[in-house]
PDB file of C-alpha atoms in Angstrom:
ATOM      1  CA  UNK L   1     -39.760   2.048   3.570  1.00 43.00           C
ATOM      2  CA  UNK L   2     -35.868   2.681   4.533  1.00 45.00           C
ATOM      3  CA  UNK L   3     -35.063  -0.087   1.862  1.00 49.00           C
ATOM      4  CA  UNK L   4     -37.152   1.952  -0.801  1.00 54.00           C
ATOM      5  CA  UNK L   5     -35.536   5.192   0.634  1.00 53.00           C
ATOM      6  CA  UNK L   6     -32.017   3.678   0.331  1.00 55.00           C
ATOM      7  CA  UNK L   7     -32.858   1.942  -3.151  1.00 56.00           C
ATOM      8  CA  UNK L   8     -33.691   5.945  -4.456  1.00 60.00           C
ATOM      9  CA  UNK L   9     -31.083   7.566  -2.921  1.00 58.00           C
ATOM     10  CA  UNK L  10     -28.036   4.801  -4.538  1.00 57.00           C
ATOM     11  CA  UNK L  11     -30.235   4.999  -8.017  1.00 61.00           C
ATOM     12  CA  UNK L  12     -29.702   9.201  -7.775  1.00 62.00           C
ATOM     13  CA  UNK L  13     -33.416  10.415  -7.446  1.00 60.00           C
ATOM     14  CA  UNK L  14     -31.989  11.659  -4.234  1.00 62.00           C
ATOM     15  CA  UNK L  15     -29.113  13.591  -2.750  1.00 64.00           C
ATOM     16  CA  UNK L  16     -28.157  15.483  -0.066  1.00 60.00           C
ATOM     17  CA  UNK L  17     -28.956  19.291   0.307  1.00 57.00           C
ATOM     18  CA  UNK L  18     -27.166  21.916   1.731  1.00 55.00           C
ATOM     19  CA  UNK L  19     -30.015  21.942   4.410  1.00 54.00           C
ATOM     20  CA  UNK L  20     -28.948  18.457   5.765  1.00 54.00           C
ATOM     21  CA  UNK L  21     -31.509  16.793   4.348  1.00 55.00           C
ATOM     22  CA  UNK L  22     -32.141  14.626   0.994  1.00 55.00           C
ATOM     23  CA  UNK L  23     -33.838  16.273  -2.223  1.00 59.00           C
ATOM     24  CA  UNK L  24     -34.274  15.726  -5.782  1.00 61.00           C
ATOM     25  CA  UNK L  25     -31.093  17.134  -7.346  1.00 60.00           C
ATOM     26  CA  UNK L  26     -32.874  18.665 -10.980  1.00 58.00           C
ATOM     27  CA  UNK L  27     -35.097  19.101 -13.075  1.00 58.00           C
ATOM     28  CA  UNK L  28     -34.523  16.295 -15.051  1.00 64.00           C
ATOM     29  CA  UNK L  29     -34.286  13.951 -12.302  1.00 62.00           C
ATOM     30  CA  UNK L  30     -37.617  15.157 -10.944  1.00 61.00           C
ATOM     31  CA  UNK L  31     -39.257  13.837 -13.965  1.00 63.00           C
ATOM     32  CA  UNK L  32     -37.789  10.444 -13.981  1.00 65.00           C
ATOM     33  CA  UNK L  33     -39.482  10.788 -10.277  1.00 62.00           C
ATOM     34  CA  UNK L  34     -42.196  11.612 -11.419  1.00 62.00           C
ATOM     35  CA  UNK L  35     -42.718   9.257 -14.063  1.00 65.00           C
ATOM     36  CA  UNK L  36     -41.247   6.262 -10.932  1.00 62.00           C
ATOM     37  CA  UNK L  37     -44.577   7.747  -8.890  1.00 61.00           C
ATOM     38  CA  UNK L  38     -46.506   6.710 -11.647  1.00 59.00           C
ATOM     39  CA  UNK L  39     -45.444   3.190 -11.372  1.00 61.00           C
ATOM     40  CA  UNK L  40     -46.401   3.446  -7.738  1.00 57.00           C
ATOM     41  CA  UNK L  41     -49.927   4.695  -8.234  1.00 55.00           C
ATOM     42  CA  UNK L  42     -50.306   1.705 -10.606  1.00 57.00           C
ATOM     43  CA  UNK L  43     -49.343  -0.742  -7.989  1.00 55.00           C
ATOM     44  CA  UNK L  44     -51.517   0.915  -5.678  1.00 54.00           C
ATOM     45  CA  UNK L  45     -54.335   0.254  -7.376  1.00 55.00           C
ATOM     46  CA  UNK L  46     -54.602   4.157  -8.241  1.00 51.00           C
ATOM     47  CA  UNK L  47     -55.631   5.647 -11.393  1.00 49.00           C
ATOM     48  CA  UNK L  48     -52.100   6.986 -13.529  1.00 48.00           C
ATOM     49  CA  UNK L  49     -53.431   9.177 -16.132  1.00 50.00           C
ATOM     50  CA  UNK L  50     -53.842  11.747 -13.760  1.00 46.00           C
ATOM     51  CA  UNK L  51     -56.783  13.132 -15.339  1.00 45.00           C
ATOM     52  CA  UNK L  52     -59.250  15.645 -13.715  1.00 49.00           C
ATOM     53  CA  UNK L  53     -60.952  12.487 -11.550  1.00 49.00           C
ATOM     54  CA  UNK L  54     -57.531  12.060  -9.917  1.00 53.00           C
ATOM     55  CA  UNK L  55     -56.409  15.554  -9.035  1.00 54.00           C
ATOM     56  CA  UNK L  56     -59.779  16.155  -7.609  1.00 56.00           C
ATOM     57  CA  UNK L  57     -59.239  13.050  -5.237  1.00 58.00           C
ATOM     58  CA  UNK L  58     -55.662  14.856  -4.355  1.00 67.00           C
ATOM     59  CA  UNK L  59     -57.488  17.931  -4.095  1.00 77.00           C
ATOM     60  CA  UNK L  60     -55.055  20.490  -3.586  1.00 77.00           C
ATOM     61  CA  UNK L  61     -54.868  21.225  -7.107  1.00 77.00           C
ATOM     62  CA  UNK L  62     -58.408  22.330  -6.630  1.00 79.00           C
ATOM     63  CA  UNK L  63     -58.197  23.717  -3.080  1.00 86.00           C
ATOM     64  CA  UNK L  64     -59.715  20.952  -1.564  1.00 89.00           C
ATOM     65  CA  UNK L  65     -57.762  20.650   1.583  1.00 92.00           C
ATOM     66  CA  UNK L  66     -60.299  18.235   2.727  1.00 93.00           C
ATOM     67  CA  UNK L  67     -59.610  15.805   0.018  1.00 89.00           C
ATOM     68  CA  UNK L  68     -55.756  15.819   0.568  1.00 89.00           C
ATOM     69  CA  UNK L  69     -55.846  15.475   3.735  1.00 90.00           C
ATOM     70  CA  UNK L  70     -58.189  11.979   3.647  1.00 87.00           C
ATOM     71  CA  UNK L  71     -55.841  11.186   0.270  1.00 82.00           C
ATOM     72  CA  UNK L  72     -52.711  11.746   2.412  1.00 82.00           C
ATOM     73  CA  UNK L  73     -53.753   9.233   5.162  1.00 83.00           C
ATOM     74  CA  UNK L  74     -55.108   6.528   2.706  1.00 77.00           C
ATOM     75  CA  UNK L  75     -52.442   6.369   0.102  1.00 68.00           C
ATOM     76  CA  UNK L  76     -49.466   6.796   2.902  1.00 58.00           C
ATOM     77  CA  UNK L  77     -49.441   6.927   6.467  1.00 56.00           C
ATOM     78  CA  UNK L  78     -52.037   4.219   7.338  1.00 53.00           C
ATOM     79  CA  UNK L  79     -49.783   0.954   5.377  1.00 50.00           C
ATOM     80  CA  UNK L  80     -48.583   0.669   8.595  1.00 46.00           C
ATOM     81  CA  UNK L  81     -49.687   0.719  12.497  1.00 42.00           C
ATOM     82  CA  UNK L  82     -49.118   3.199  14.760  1.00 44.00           C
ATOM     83  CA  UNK L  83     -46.846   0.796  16.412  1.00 45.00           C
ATOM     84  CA  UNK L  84     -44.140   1.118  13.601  1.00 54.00           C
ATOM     85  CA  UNK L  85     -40.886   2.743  14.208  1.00 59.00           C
ATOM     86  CA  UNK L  86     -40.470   6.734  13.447  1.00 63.00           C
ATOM     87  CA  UNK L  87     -39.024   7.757  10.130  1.00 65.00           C
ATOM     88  CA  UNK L  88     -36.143   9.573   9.021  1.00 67.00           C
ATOM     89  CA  UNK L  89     -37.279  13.142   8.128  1.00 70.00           C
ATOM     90  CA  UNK L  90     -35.859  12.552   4.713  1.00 70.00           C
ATOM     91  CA  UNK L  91     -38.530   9.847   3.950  1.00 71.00           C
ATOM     92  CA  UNK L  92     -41.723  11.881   5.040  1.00 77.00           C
ATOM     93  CA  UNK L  93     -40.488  14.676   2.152  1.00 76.00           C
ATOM     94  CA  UNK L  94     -40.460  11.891  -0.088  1.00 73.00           C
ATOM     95  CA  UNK L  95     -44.094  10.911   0.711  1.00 74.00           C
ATOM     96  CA  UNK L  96     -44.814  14.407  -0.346  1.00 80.00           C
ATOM     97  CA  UNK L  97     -42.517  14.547  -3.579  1.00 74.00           C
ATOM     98  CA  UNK L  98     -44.491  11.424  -4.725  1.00 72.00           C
ATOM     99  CA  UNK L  99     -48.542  12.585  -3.271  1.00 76.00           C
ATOM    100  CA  UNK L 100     -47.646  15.572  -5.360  1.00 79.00           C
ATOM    101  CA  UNK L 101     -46.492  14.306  -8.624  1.00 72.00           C
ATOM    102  CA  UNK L 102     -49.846  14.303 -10.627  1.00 71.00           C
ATOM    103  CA  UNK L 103     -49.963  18.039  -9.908  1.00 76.00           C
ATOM    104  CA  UNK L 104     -47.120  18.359 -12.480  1.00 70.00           C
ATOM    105  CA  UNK L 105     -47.452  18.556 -16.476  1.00 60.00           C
ATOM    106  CA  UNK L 106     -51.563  18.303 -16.901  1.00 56.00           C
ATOM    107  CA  UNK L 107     -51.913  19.209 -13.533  1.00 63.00           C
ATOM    108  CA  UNK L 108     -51.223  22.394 -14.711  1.00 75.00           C
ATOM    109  CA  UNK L 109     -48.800  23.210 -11.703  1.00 80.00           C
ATOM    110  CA  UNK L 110     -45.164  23.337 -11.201  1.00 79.00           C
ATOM    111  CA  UNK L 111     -43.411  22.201  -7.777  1.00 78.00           C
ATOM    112  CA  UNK L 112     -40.247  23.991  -6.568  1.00 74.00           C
ATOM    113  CA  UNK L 113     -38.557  21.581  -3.284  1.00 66.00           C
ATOM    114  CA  UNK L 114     -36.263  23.619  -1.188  1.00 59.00           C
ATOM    115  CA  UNK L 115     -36.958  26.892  -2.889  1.00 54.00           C
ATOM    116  CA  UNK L 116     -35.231  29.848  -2.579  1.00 49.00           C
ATOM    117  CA  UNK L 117     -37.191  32.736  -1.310  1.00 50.00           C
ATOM    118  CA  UNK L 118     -36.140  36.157   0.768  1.00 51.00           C
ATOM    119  CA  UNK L 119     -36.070  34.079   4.375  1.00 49.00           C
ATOM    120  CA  UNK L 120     -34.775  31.005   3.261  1.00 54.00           C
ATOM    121  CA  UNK L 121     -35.516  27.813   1.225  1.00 61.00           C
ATOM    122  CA  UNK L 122     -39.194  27.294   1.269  1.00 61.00           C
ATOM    123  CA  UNK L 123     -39.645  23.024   1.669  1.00 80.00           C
ATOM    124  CA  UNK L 124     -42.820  22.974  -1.007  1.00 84.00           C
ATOM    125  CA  UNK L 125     -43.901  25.701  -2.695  1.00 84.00           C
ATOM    126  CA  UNK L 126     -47.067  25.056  -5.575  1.00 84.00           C
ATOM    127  CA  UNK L 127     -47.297  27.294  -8.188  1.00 84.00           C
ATOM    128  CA  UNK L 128     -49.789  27.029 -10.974  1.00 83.00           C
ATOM    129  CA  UNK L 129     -49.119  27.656 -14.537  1.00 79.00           C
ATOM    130  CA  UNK L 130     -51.124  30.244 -15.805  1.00 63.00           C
ATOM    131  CA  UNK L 131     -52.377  30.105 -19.381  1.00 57.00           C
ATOM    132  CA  UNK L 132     -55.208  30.931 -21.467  1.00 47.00           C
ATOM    133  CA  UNK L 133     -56.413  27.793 -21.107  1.00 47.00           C
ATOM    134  CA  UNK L 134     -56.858  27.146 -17.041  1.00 51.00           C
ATOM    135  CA  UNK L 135     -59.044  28.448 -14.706  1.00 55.00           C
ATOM    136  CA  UNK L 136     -57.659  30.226 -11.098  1.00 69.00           C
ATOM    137  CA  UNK L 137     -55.874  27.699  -9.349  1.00 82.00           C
ATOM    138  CA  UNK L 138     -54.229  27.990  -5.492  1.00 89.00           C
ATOM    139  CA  UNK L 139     -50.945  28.701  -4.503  1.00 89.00           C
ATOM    140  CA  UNK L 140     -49.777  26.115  -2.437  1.00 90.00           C
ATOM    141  CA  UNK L 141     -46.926  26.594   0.367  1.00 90.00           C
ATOM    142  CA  UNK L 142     -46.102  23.772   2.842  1.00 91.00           C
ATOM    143  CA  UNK L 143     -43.700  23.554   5.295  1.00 92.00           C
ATOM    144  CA  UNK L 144     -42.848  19.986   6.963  1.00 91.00           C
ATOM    145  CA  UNK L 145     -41.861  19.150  10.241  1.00 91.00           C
ATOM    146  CA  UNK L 146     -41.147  15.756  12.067  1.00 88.00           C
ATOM    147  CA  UNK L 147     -41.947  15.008  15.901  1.00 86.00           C
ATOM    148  CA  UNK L 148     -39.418  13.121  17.984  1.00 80.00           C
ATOM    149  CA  UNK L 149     -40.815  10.028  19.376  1.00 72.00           C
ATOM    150  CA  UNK L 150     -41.088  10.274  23.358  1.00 63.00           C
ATOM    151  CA  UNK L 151     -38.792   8.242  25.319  1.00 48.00           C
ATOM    152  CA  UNK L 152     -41.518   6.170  27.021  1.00 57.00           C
ATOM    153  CA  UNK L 153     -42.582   5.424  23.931  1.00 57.00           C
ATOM    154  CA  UNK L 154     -42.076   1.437  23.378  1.00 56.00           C
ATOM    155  CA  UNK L 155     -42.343   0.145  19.633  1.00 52.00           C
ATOM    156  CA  UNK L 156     -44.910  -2.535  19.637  1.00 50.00           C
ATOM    157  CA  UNK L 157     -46.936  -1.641  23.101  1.00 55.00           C
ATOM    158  CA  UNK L 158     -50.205  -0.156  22.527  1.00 62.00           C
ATOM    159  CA  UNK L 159     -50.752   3.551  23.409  1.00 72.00           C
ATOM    160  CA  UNK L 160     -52.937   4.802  25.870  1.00 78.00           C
ATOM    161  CA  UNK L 161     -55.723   7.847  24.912  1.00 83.00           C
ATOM    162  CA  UNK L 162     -53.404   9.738  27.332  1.00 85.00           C
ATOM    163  CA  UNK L 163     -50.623   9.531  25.588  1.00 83.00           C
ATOM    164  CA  UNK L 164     -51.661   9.850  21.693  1.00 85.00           C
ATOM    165  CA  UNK L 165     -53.390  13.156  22.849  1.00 88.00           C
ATOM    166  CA  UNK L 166     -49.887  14.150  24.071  1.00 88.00           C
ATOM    167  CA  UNK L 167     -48.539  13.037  21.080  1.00 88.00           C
ATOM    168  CA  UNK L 168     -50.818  15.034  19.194  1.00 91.00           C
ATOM    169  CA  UNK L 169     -50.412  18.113  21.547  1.00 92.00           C
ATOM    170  CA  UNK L 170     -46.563  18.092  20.784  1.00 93.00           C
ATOM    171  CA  UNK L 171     -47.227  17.893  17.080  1.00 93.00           C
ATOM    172  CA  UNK L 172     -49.852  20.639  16.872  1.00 95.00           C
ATOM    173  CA  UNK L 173     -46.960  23.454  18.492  1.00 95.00           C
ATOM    174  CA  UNK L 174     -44.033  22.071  15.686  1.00 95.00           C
ATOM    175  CA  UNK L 175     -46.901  22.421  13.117  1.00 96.00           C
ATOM    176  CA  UNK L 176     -47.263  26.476  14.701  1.00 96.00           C
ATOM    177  CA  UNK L 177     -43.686  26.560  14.084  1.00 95.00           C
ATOM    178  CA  UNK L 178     -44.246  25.722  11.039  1.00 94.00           C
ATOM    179  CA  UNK L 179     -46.840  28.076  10.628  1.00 94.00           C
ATOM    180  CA  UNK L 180     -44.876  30.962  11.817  1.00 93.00           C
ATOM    181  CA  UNK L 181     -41.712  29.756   9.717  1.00 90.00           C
ATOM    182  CA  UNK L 182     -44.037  30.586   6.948  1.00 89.00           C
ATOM    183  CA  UNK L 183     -45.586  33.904   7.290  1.00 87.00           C
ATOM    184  CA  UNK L 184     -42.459  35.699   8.691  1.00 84.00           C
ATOM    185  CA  UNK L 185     -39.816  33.904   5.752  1.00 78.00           C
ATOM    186  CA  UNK L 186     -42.309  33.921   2.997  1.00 71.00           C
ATOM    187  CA  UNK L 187     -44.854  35.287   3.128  1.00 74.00           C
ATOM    188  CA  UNK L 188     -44.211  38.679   1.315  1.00 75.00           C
ATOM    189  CA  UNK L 189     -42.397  36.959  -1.897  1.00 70.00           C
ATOM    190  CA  UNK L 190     -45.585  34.306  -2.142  1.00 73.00           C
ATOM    191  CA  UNK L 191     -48.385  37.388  -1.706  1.00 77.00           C
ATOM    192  CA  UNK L 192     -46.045  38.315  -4.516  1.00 79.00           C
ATOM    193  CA  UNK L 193     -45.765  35.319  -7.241  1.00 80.00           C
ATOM    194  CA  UNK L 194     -49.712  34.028  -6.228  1.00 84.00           C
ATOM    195  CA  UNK L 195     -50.903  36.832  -8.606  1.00 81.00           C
ATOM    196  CA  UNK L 196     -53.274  35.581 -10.079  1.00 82.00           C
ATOM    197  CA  UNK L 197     -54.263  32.831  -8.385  1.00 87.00           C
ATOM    198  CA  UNK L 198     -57.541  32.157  -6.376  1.00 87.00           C
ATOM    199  CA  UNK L 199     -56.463  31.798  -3.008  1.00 91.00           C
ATOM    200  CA  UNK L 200     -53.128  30.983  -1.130  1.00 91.00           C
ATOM    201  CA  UNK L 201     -53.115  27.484   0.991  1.00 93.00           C
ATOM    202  CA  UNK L 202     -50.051  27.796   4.083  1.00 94.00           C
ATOM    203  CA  UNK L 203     -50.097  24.754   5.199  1.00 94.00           C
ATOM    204  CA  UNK L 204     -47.783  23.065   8.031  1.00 95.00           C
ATOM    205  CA  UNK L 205     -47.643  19.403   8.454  1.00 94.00           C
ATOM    206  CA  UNK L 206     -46.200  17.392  11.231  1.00 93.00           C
ATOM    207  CA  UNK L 207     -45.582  13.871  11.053  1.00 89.00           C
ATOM    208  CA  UNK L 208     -45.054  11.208  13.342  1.00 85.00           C
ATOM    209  CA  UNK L 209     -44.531   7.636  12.867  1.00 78.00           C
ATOM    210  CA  UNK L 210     -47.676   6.649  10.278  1.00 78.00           C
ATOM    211  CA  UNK L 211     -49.676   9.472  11.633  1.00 85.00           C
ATOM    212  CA  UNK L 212     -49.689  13.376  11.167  1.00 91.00           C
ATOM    213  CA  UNK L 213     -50.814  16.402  12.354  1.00 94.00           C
ATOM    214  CA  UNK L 214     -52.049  19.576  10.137  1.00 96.00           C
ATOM    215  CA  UNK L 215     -52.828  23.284  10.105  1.00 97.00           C
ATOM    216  CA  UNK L 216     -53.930  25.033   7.016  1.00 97.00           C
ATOM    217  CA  UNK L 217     -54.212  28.534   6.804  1.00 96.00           C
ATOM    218  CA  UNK L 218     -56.116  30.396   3.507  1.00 95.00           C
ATOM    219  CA  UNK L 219     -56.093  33.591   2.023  1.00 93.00           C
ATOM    220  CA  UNK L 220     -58.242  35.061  -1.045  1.00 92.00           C
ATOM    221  CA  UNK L 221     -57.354  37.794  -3.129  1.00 91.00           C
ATOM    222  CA  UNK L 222     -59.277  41.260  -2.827  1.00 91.00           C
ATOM    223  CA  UNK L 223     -58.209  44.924  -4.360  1.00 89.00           C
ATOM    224  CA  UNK L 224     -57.827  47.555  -2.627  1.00 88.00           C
ATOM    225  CA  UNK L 225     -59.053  51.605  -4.385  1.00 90.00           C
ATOM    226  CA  UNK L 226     -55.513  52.305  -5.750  1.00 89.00           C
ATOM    227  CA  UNK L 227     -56.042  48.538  -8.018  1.00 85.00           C
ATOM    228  CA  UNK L 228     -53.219  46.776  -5.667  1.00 86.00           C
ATOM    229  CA  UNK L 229     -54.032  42.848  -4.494  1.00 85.00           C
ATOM    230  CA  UNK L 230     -53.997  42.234  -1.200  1.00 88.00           C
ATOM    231  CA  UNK L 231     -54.313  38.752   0.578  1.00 91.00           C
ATOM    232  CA  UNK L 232     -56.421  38.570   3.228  1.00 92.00           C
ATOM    233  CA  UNK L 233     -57.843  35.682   4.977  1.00 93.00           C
ATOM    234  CA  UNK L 234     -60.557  33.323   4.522  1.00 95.00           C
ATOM    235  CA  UNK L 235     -61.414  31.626   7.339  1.00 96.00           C
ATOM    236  CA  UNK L 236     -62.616  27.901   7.461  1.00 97.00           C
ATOM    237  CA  UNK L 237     -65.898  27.674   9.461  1.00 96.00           C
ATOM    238  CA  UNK L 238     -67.461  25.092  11.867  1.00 94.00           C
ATOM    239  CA  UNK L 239     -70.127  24.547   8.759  1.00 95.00           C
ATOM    240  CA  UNK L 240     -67.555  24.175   6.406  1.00 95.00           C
ATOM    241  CA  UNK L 241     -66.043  20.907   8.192  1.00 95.00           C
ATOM    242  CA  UNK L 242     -69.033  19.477   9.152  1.00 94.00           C
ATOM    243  CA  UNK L 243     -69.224  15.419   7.954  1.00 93.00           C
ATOM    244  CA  UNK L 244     -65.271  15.231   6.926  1.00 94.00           C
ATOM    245  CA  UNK L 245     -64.213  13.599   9.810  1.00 93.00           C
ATOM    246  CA  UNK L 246     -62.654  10.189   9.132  1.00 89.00           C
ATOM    247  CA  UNK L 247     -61.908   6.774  10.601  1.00 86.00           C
ATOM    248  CA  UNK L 248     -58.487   8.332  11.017  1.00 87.00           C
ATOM    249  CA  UNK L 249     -58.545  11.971  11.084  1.00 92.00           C
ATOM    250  CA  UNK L 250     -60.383  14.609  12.880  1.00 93.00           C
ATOM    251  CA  UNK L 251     -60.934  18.122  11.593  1.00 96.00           C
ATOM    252  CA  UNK L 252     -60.877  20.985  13.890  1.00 95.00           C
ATOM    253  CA  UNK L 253     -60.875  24.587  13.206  1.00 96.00           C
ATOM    254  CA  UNK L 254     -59.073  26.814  15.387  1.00 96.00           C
ATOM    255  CA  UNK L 255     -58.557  31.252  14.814  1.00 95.00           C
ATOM    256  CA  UNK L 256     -59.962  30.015  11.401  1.00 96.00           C
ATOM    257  CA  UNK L 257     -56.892  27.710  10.702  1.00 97.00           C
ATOM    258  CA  UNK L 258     -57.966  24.263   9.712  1.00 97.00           C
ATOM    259  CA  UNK L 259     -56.582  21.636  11.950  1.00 97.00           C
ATOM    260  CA  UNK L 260     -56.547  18.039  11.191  1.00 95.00           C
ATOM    261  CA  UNK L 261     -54.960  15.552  13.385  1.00 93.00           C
ATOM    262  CA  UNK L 262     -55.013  11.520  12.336  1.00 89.00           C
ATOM    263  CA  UNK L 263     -52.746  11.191  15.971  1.00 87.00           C
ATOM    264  CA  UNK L 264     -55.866  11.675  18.429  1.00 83.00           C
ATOM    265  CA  UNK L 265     -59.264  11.904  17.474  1.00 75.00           C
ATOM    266  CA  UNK L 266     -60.348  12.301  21.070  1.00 69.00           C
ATOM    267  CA  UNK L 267     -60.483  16.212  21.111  1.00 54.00           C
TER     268      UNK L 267
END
């Protein structure tokens, strides 16, 4: 994956940001990227027309957090054991840039990287297009984070229970950071531009090695007697996760934040 990483970043689908880490540099770029993640769905055996059938299997274009979340570990993060080496931060955003490419165009969404909002530049934001045409979609916000691995950590060594829940520990408070990064930057400005749209997903994502860790907070739209839209939240249920768990990831829900965690399933 650092050869593939290098081999974008010398062919100018990536540069450096003023954030210190790597982005697409425009618009035009992006769609060259886009058209490159294509090419990788095809060689992964994935479906490239992006029709309806695939963005439901992404699922966040429909809200399905679920979805993503199993999508996320299958196309991705399981390639490779646990065992591998930690990435650069750099590479995990461009997992994301290339999961998210069918949401563009027909998706019926556009993707801002690095946007600029009132407390700083948002890493992901999802905004859907709004035309006669399309029925509510969700405002999407993520925020990515990367844990360190621990210094008794050995490449190659299997881990003990012990220490994957540890891992996963670690990775659930950076993914509250990430959490809190969100609703005290953003929050106002998204409540803001998500007119319109059927609910609003926060979500923070942690990743370590070929694993992850994620919390996903949702809000619906309601109006209050003087016609203004307020966000408030909907809260994922016990019932609602019931039968998702995977091989690989376990769903939790926690203050009615989703939590899913493909680091321990022990909890």
């Amino acid at each position: 994956m650092s050869q593939l990483f290098q081999l974008l970043y010398q062919a100018g689908y990536l540069t450096p940001l003023k954030s210190g880490r790597v982005g697409i540099p425009n618009h035009d770029v992006f769609e060259a990227f886009v058209q490159l993640s294509q090419k990788i769905y095809a060689r992964s055996g994935l479906p490239v027309d992006f029709s309806d059938h695939t963005l439901r299997r992404l699922g966040l274009g429909h809200g399905d957090i679920f979805a993503f979340v199993r999508h996320m570990d299958e196309v991705y993060l399981q390639r490779s054991p646990v065992s591998s080496a930690n990435l650069a931060e750099s590479v995990y955003h461009l997992y994301m840039h290339a999961l998210l490419a069918p949401l563009i165009g027909v998706g019926g969404f556009e993707i801002d990287h690095e946007g600029l909002a009132e407390g700083g530049r948002m890493d992901i934001r999802i905004k859907p297009v709004h035309d006669n045409k399309s029925t509510m979609r969700p405002y999407i916000v993520l925020e990515l984070k990367q844990l360190s691995d621990d210094a008794k950590t050995k490449l190659g060594e299997a881990m003990s229970d012990r220490s994957l829940k540890s891992m996963s520990q670690k990775a659930s408070i950076k993914c509250q950071e990430a959490m809190t990064q969100i609703r005290q930057r953003y929050q106002g400005v998204n409540n803001h531009r998500a007119k319109g749209s059927a609910m609003i997903l926060q979500i923070g994502v942690t990743f370590w090695r070929y694993r992850f860790y994620l919390i996903a907070h949702r809000l619906s739209p309601t109006t209050n007697r003087a016609g203004e839209v307020l966000w408030v939240q909907k809260p994922f249920t016990a019932k609602e996760i019931a039968g998702h768990d995977t091989n690989n990831v376990k769903f939790t829900v926690d203050g009615g934040n989703l939590r899913a965690s493909s680091i321990y399933k022990g909890e």
